[in-house]
Short mmCIF file of C-alpha atoms in Angstrom, two decimals:
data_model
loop_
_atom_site.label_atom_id
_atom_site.label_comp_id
_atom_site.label_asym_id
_atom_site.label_seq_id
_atom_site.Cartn_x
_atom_site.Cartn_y
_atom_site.Cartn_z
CA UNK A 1 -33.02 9.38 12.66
CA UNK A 2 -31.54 7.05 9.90
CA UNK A 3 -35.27 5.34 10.21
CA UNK A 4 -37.08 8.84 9.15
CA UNK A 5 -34.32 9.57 6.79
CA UNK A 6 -35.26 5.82 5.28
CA UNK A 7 -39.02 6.25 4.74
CA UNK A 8 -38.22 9.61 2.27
CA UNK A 9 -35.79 8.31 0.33
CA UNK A 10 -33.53 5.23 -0.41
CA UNK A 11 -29.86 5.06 1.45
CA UNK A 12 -27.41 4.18 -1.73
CA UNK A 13 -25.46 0.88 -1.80
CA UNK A 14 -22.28 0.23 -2.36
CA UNK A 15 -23.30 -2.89 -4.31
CA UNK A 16 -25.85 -5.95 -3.86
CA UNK A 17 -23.60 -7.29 -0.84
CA UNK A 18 -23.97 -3.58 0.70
CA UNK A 19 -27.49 -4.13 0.89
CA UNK A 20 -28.39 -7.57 2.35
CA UNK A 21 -26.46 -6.76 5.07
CA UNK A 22 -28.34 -3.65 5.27
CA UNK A 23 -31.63 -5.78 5.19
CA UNK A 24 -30.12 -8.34 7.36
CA UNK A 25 -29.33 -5.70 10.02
CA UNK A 26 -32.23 -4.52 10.52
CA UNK A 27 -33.83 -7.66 11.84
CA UNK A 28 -31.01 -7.05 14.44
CA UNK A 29 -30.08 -10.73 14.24
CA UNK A 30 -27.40 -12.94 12.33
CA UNK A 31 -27.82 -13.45 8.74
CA UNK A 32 -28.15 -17.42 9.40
CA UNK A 33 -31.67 -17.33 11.87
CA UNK A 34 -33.79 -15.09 8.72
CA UNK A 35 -35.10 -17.53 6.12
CA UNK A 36 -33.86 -17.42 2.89
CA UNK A 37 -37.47 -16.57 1.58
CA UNK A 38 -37.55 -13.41 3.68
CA UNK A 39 -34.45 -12.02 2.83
CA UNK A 40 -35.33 -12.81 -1.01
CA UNK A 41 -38.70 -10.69 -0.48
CA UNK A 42 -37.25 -8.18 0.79
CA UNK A 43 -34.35 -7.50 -1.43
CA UNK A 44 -36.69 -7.71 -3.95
CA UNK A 45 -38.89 -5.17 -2.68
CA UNK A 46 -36.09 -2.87 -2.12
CA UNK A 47 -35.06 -3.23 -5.93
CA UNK A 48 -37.84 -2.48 -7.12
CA UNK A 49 -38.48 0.79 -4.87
CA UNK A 50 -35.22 1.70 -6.06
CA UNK A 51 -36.40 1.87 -9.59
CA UNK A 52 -39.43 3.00 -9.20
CA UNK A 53 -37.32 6.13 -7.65
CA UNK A 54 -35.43 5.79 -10.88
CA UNK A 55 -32.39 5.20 -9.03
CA UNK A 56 -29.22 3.33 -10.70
CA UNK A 57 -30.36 -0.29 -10.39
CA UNK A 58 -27.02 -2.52 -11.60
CA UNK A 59 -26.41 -5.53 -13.23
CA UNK A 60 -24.61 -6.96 -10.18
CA UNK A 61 -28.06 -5.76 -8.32
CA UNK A 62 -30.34 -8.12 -10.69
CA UNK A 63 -27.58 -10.92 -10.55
CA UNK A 64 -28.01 -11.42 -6.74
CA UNK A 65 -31.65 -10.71 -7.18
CA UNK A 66 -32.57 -13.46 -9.52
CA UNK A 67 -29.59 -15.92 -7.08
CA UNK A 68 -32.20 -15.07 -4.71
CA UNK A 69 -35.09 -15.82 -6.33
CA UNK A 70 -33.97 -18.93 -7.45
CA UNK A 71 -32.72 -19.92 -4.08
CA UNK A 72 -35.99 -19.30 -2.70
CA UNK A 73 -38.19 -21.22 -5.10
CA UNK A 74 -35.75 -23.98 -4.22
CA UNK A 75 -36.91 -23.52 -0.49
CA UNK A 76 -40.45 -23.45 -1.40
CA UNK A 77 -40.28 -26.63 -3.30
CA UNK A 78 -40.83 -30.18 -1.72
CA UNK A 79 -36.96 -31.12 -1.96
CA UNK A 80 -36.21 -34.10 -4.74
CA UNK A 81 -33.39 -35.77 -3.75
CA UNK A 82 -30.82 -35.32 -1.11
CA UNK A 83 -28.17 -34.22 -3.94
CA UNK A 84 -30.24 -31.45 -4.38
CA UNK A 85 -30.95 -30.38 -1.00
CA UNK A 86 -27.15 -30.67 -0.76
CA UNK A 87 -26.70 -28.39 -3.44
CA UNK A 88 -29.41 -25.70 -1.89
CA UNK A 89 -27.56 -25.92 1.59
CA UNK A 90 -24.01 -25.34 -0.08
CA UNK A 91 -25.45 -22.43 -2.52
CA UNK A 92 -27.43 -21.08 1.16
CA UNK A 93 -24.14 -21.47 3.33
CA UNK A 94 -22.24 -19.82 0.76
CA UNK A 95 -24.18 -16.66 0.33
CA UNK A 96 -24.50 -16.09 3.72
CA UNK A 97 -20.24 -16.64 4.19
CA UNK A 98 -20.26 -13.86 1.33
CA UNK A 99 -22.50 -11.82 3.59
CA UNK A 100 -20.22 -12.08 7.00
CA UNK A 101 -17.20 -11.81 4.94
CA UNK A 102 -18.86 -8.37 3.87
CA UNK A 103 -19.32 -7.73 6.95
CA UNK A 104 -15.86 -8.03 8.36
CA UNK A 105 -14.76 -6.35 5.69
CA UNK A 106 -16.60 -3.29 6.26
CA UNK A 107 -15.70 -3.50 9.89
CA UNK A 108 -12.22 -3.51 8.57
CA UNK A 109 -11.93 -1.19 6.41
CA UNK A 110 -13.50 0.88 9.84
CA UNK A 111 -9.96 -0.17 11.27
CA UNK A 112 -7.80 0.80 8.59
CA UNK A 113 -9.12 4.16 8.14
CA UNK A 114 -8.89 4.62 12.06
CA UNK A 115 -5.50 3.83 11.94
CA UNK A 116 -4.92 6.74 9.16
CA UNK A 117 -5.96 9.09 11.26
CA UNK A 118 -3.99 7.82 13.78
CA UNK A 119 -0.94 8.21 11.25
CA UNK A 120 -1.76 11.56 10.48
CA UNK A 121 -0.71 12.56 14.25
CA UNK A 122 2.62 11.59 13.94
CA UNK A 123 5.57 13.13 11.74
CA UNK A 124 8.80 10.97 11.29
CA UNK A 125 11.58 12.59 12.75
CA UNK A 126 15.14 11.95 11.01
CA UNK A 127 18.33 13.53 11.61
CA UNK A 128 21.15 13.46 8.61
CA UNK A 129 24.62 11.65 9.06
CA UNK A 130 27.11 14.39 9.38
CA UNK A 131 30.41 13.43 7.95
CA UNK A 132 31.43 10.56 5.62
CA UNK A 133 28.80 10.92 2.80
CA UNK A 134 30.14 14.58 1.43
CA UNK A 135 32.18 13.46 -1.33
CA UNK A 136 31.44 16.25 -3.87
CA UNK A 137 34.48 17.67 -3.08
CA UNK A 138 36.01 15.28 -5.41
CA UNK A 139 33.60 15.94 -8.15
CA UNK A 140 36.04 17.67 -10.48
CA UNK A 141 38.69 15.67 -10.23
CA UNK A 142 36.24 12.98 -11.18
CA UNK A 143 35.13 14.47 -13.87
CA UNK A 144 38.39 14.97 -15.25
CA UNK A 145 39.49 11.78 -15.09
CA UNK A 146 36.28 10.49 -16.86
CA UNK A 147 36.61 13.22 -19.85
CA UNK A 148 40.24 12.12 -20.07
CA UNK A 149 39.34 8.61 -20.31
CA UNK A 150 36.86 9.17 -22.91
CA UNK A 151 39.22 12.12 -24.65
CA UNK A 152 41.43 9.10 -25.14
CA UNK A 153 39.04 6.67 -26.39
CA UNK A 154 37.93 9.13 -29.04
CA UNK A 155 41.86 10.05 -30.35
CA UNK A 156 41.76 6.25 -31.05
CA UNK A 157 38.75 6.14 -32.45
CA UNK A 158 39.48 8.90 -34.77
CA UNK A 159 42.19 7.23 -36.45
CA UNK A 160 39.67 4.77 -37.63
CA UNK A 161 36.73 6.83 -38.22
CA UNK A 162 36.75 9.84 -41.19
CA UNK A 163 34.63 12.46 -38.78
CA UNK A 164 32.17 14.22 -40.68
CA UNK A 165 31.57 17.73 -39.86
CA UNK A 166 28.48 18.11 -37.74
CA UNK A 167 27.94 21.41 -35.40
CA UNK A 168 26.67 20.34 -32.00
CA UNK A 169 26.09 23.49 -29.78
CA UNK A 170 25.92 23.15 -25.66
CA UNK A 171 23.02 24.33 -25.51
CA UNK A 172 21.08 22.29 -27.70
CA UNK A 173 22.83 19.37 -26.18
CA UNK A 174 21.54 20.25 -22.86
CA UNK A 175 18.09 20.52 -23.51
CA UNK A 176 18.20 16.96 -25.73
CA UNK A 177 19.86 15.65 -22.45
CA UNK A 178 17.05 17.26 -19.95
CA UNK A 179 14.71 15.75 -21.94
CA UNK A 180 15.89 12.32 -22.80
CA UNK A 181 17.90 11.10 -19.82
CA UNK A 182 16.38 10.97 -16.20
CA UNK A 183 19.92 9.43 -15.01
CA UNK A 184 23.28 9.10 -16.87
CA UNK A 185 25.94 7.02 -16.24
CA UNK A 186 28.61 9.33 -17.18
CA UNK A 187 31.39 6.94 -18.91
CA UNK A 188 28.93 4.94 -20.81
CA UNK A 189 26.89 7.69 -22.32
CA UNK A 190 30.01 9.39 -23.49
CA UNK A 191 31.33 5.94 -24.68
CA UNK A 192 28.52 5.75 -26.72
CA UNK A 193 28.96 8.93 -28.72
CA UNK A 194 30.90 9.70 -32.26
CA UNK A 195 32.96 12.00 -32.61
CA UNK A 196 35.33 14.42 -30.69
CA UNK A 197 33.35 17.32 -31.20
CA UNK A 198 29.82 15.73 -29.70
CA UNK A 199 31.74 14.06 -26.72
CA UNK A 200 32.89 17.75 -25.74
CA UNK A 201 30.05 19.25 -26.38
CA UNK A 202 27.82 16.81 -24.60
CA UNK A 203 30.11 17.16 -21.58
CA UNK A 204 30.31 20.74 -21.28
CA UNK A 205 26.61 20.16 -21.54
CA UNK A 206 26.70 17.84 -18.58
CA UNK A 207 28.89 20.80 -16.89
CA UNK A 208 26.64 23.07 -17.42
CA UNK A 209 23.42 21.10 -16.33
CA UNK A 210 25.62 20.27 -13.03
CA UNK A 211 26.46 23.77 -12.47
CA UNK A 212 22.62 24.95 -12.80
CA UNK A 213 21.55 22.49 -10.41
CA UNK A 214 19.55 20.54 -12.70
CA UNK A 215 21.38 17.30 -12.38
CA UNK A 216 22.84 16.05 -9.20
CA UNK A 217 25.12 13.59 -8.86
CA UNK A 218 23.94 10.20 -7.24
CA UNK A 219 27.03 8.52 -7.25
CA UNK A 220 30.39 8.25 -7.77
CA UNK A 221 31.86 4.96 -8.58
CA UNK A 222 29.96 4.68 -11.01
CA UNK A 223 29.78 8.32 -11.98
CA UNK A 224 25.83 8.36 -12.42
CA UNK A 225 24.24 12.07 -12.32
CA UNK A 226 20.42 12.49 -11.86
CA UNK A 227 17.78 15.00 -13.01
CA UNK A 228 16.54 16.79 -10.15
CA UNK A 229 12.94 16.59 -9.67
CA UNK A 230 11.25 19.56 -10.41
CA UNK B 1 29.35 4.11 30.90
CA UNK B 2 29.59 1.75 27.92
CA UNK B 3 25.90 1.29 28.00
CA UNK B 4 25.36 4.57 27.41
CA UNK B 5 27.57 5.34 24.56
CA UNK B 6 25.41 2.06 22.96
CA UNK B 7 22.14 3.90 23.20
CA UNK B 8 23.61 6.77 21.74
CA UNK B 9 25.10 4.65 18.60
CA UNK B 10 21.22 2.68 18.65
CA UNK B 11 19.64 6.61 18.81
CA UNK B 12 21.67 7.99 15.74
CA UNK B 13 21.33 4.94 13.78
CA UNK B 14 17.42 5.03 14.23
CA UNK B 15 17.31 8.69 13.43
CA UNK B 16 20.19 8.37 10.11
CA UNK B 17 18.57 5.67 8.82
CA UNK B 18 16.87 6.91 5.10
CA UNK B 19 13.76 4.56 5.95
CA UNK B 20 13.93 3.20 9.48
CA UNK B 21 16.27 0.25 10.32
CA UNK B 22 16.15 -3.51 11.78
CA UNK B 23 16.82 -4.25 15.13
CA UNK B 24 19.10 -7.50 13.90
CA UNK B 25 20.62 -5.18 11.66
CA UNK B 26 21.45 -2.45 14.50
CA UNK B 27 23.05 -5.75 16.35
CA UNK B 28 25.15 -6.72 13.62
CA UNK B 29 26.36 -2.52 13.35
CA UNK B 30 26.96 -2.13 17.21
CA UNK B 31 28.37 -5.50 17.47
CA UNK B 32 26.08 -6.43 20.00
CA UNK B 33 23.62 -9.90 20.24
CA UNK B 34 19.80 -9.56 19.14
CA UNK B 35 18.77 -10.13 22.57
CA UNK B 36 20.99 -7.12 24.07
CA UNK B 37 19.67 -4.66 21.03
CA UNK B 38 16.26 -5.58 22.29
CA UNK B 39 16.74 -4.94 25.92
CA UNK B 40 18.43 -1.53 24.78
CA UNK B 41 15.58 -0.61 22.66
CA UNK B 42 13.02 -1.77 25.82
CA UNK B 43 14.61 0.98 28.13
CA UNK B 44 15.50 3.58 25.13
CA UNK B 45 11.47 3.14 24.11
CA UNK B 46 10.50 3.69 28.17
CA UNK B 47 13.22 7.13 28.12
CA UNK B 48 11.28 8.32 25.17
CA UNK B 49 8.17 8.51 26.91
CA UNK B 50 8.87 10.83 29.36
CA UNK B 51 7.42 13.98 29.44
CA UNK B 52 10.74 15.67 28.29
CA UNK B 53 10.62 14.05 24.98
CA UNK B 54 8.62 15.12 21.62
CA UNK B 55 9.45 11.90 19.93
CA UNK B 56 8.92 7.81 20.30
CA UNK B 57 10.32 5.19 18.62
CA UNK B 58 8.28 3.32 16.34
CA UNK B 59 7.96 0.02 14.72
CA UNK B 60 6.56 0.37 11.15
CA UNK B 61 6.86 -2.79 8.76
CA UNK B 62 9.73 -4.35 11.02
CA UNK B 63 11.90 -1.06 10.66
CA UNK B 64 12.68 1.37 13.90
CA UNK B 65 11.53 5.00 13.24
CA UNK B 66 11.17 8.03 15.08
CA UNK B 67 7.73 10.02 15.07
CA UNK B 68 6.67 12.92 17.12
CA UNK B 69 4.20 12.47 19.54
CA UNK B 70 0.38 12.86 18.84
CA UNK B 71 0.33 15.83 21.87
CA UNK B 72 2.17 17.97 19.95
CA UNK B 73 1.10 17.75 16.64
CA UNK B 74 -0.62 20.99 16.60
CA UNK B 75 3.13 22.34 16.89
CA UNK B 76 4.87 20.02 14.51
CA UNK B 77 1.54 20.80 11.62
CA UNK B 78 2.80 24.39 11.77
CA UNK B 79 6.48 23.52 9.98
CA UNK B 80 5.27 20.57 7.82
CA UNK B 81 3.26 19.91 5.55
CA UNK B 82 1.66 16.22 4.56
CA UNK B 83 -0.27 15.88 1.77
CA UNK B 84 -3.66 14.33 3.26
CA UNK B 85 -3.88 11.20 1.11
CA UNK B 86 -8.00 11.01 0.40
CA UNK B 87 -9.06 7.52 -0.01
CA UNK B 88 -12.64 6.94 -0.61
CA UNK B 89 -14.63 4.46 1.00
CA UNK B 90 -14.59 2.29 -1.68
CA UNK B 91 -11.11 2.31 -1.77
CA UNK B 92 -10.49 2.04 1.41
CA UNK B 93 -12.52 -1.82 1.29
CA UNK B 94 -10.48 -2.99 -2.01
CA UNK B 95 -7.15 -2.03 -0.09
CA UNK B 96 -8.28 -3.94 3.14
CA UNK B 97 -8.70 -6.99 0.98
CA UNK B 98 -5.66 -6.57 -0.55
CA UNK B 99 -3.72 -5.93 2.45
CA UNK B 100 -5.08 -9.16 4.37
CA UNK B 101 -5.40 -11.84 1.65
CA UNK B 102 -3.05 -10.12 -0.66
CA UNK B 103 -1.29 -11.70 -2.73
CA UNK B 104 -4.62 -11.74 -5.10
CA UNK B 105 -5.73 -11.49 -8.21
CA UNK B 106 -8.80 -8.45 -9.10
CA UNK B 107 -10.98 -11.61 -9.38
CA UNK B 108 -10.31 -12.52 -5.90
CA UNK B 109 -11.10 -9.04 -4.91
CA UNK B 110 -14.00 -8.29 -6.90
CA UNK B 111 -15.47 -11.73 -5.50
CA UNK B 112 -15.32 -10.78 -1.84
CA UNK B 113 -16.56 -7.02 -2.38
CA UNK B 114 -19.46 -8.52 -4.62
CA UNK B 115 -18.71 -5.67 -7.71
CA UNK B 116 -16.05 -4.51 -10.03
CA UNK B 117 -13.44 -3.49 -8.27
CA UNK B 118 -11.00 -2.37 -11.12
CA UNK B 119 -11.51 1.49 -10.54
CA UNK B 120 -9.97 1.27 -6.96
CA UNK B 121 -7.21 -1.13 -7.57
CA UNK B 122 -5.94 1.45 -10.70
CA UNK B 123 -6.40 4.33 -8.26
CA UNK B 124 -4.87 2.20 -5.39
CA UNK B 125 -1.81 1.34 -7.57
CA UNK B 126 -1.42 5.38 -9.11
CA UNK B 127 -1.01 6.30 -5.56
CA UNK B 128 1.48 4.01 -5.30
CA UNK B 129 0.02 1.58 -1.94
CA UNK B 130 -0.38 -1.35 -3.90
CA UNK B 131 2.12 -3.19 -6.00
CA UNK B 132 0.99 -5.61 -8.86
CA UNK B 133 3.42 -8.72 -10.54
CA UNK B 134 1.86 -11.38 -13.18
CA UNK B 135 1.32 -14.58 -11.74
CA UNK B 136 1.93 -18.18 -13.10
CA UNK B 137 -2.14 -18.87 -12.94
CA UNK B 138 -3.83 -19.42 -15.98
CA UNK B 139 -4.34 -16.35 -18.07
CA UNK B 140 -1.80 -14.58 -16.45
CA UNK B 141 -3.83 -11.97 -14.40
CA UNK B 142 -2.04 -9.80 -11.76
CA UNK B 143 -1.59 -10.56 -8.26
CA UNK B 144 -1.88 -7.45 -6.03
CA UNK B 145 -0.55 -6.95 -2.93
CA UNK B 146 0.38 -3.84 -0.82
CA UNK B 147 3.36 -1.57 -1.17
CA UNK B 148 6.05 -0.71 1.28
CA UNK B 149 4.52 2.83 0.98
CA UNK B 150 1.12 1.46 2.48
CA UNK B 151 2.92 0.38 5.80
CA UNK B 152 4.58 4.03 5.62
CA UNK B 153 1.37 5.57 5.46
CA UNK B 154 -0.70 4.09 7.59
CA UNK B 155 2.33 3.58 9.96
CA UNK B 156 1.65 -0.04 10.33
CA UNK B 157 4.05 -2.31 12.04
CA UNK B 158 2.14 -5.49 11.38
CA UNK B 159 -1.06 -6.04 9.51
CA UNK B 160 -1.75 -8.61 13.11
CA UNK B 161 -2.86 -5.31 15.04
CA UNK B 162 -5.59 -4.38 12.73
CA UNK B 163 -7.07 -7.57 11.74
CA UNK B 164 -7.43 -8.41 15.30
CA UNK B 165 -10.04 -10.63 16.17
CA UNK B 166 -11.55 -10.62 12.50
CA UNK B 167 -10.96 -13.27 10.17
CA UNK B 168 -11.46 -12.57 6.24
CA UNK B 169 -12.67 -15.08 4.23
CA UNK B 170 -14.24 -17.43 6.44
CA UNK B 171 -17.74 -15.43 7.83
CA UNK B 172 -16.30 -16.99 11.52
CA UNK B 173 -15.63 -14.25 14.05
CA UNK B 174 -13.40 -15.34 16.60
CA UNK B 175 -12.30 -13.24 19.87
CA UNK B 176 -8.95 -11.97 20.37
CA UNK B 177 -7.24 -13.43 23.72
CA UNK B 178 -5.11 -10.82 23.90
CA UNK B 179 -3.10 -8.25 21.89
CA UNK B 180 -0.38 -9.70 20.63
CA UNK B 181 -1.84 -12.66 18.99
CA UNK B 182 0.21 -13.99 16.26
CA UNK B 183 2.70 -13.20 14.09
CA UNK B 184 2.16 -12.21 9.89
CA UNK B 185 2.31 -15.29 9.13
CA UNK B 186 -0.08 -17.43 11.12
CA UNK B 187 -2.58 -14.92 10.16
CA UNK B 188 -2.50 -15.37 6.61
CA UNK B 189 -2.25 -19.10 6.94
CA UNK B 190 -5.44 -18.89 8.98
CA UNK B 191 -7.40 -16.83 6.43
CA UNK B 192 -6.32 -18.94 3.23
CA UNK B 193 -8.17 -22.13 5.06
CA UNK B 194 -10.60 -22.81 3.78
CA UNK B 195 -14.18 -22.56 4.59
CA UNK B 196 -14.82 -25.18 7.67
CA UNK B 197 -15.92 -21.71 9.81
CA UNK B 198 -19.33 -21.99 9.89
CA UNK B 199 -19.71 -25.56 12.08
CA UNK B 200 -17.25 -23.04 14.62
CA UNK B 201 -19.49 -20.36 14.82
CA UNK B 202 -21.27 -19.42 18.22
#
């Protein structure tokens, strides 16, 4: 079947590597007991059917191509020296390690595919912890000790600072936070604001994103809340 | 008596725990020795495969999991749903490589699959089975290896049971003895060496 299929048209390859193991396959033995010359031939051959079907012939295609070619003018040759038949044997053995290598990769990617499907059988089954990790009953007073903290921080500060008058609405506040912050550390990113009037209205922000089920809280010590994914 | 209430502890641990769990660190919970865990596990992993049961325990990447049994998939598909990851077969080679002889860099990779192979490692990191660092090799190029998610995917427990009988790297094929041949480690060590295959080769 794949024979007939092979004398109308051209199988693709994945790359040059794809196909001399194709070529070397079909002589149904290992790579090492087909002379070099042969295998050059018929890769050659094959290349140029391939363009004469106007098929994509790439530059990693003519690379092993002309390694070939050059590797078997090398065997044609009377052989100069023994450096260079040393050289021809190394450049020989290592194509035809590239080759197996190929080979065994193929046959494992074979494996790792099998074993997908093999993972696609099973579902993992988990069961949830039942007491110990509910601790959002403690949320508000959390929370209020946090604002408090902060509340605190900011009466000092605004003995220092003159506070200029800036409206800051909730709701804008909220969407600047949805769309800047994935996760807040609560303490610090109030910390880090100005005035009175932007720490409560960023945390009635926070509040509000809690209470819509945007944000969740992740932890409590520290108090970090975290956008829910959407 | 006591026995029993161990299993129990060893069951709800396996099940709680957000992605599996050690057996050393189900010893050091229960308060029992490695050795006793183990024998535990041996007769908990025999209960499980009675008929009665519609899950197994499972060893993927070193961590104890339940699954549901194969049989009753057709059940289980009805309430879940999996995204099918689709990974071509191109892919599926560049993620073999990196999964064997991983750490590597793309040169590495792109030398053993004989073409680029940048396409597949991008799409291999976006879904998220292969990690990348920079290495301390000159030019700085990434070293890949696989992600924790890989071994969640394909469920793997240790690379040892795929690459069984095949060695990477060396064009040597060599016949497994049996199937629990060696360890992570030994495998890897025996696919860096070198190329001294061939003179093996029957």
């Amino acid at each position: 079947m794949e024979q007939m299929k092979f004398v109308f048209n051209l199988p693709e390859f994945e790359g040059p590597l794809d196909l001399l193991l194709f070529l070397v396959r079909k002589h149904r033995v290992d790579i090492r007991s087909i002379p070099i010359t042969v295998i050059a031939d018929e890769f050659m051959n094959h290349i140029s059917k391939m363009k004469s079907l106007d098929m994509d012939v790439t530059s990693d295609f003519l690379v092993m191509a002309s390694t070939l070619m050059e590797m078997k003018s090398r065997a044609l040759l009377p052989r100069l020296s023994d450096k260079e038949a040393e050289v021809f044997d190394k450049q020989q053995r290592e194509l035809f390690n590239r080759v197996e290598e190929y080979q065994t990769l193929k046959e494992l990617s074979k494996r790792f595919r099998n074993k997908l499907y093999e993972a696609y059988s099973h579902e993992r089954a988990t069961a949830r912890a039942t007491a110990g990790t509910d601790d959002s009953a403690d949320l508000p007073d959390k929370l209020m000790v946090a604002f408090k903290s902060i509340l605190k921080e900011a009466a000092l500060r605004d003995k220092v600072y003159t506070i200029v008058a800036e409206s800051i609405n909730v709701e804008d506040r909220m969407l600047q936070i949805e769309d800047l912050y994935e996760t807040i550390e609560l303490y610090e990113f109030l910390m880090g604001l100005e005035s009175r009037t932007e720490i409560i209205a960023t945390f009635l922000a926070v509040l509000e994103l809690l209470k819509l089920n945007r944000y969740i809280l992740e932890s409590m010590e520290p108090l970090v809340i975290r956008r829910r994914a959407s | 008596m006591s026995e029993l209430s161990k299993k129990a502890i060893i069951e709800a641990l396996i099940f709680s725990a957000r992605s599996g769990i050690e057996p050393k660190k189900i010893a050091s919970i229960v308060g029992l020795k490695y050795n006793q865990v183990m024998v535990l596990l041996d007769e908990m992993e025999r209960e499980y495969e009675s008929l009665d049961r519609g899950v197994f325990i499972k060893s993927v990447n070193g961590k104890l999991r339940f699954y549901t049994k194969a049989e009753i998939q057709s059940y289980v598909n009805q309430i879940t749903t999996r995204p099918i990851v689709s990974i071509t077969d191109t892919q599926m080679e560049t993620l073999a490589i990196v999964a064997i002889k991983g750490p590597l860099t793309k040169n590495d990779v792109e030398l053993i699959r004989g073409r680029s192979s940048q396409n597949q490692l991008l799409e291999l990191s976006r879904m998220g089975l292969i990690g990348k660092r920079k290495s301390k090799l000159p030019g700085r190029p990434y070293l890949y290896r696989v992600s924790r998610k890989f071994y969640d995917l394909f469920q793997l427990d240790d690379l040892a049971e795929v690459v069984q009988g095949l060695f990477l790297g060396e064009g040597e094929k060599v016949e497994a003895s049996g199937d629990s041949i060696t360890v992570d480690g030994t495998v890897q060590e025996e696919v860096d060496t070198g190329d001294t295959g061939r003179q093996n080769q029957d």
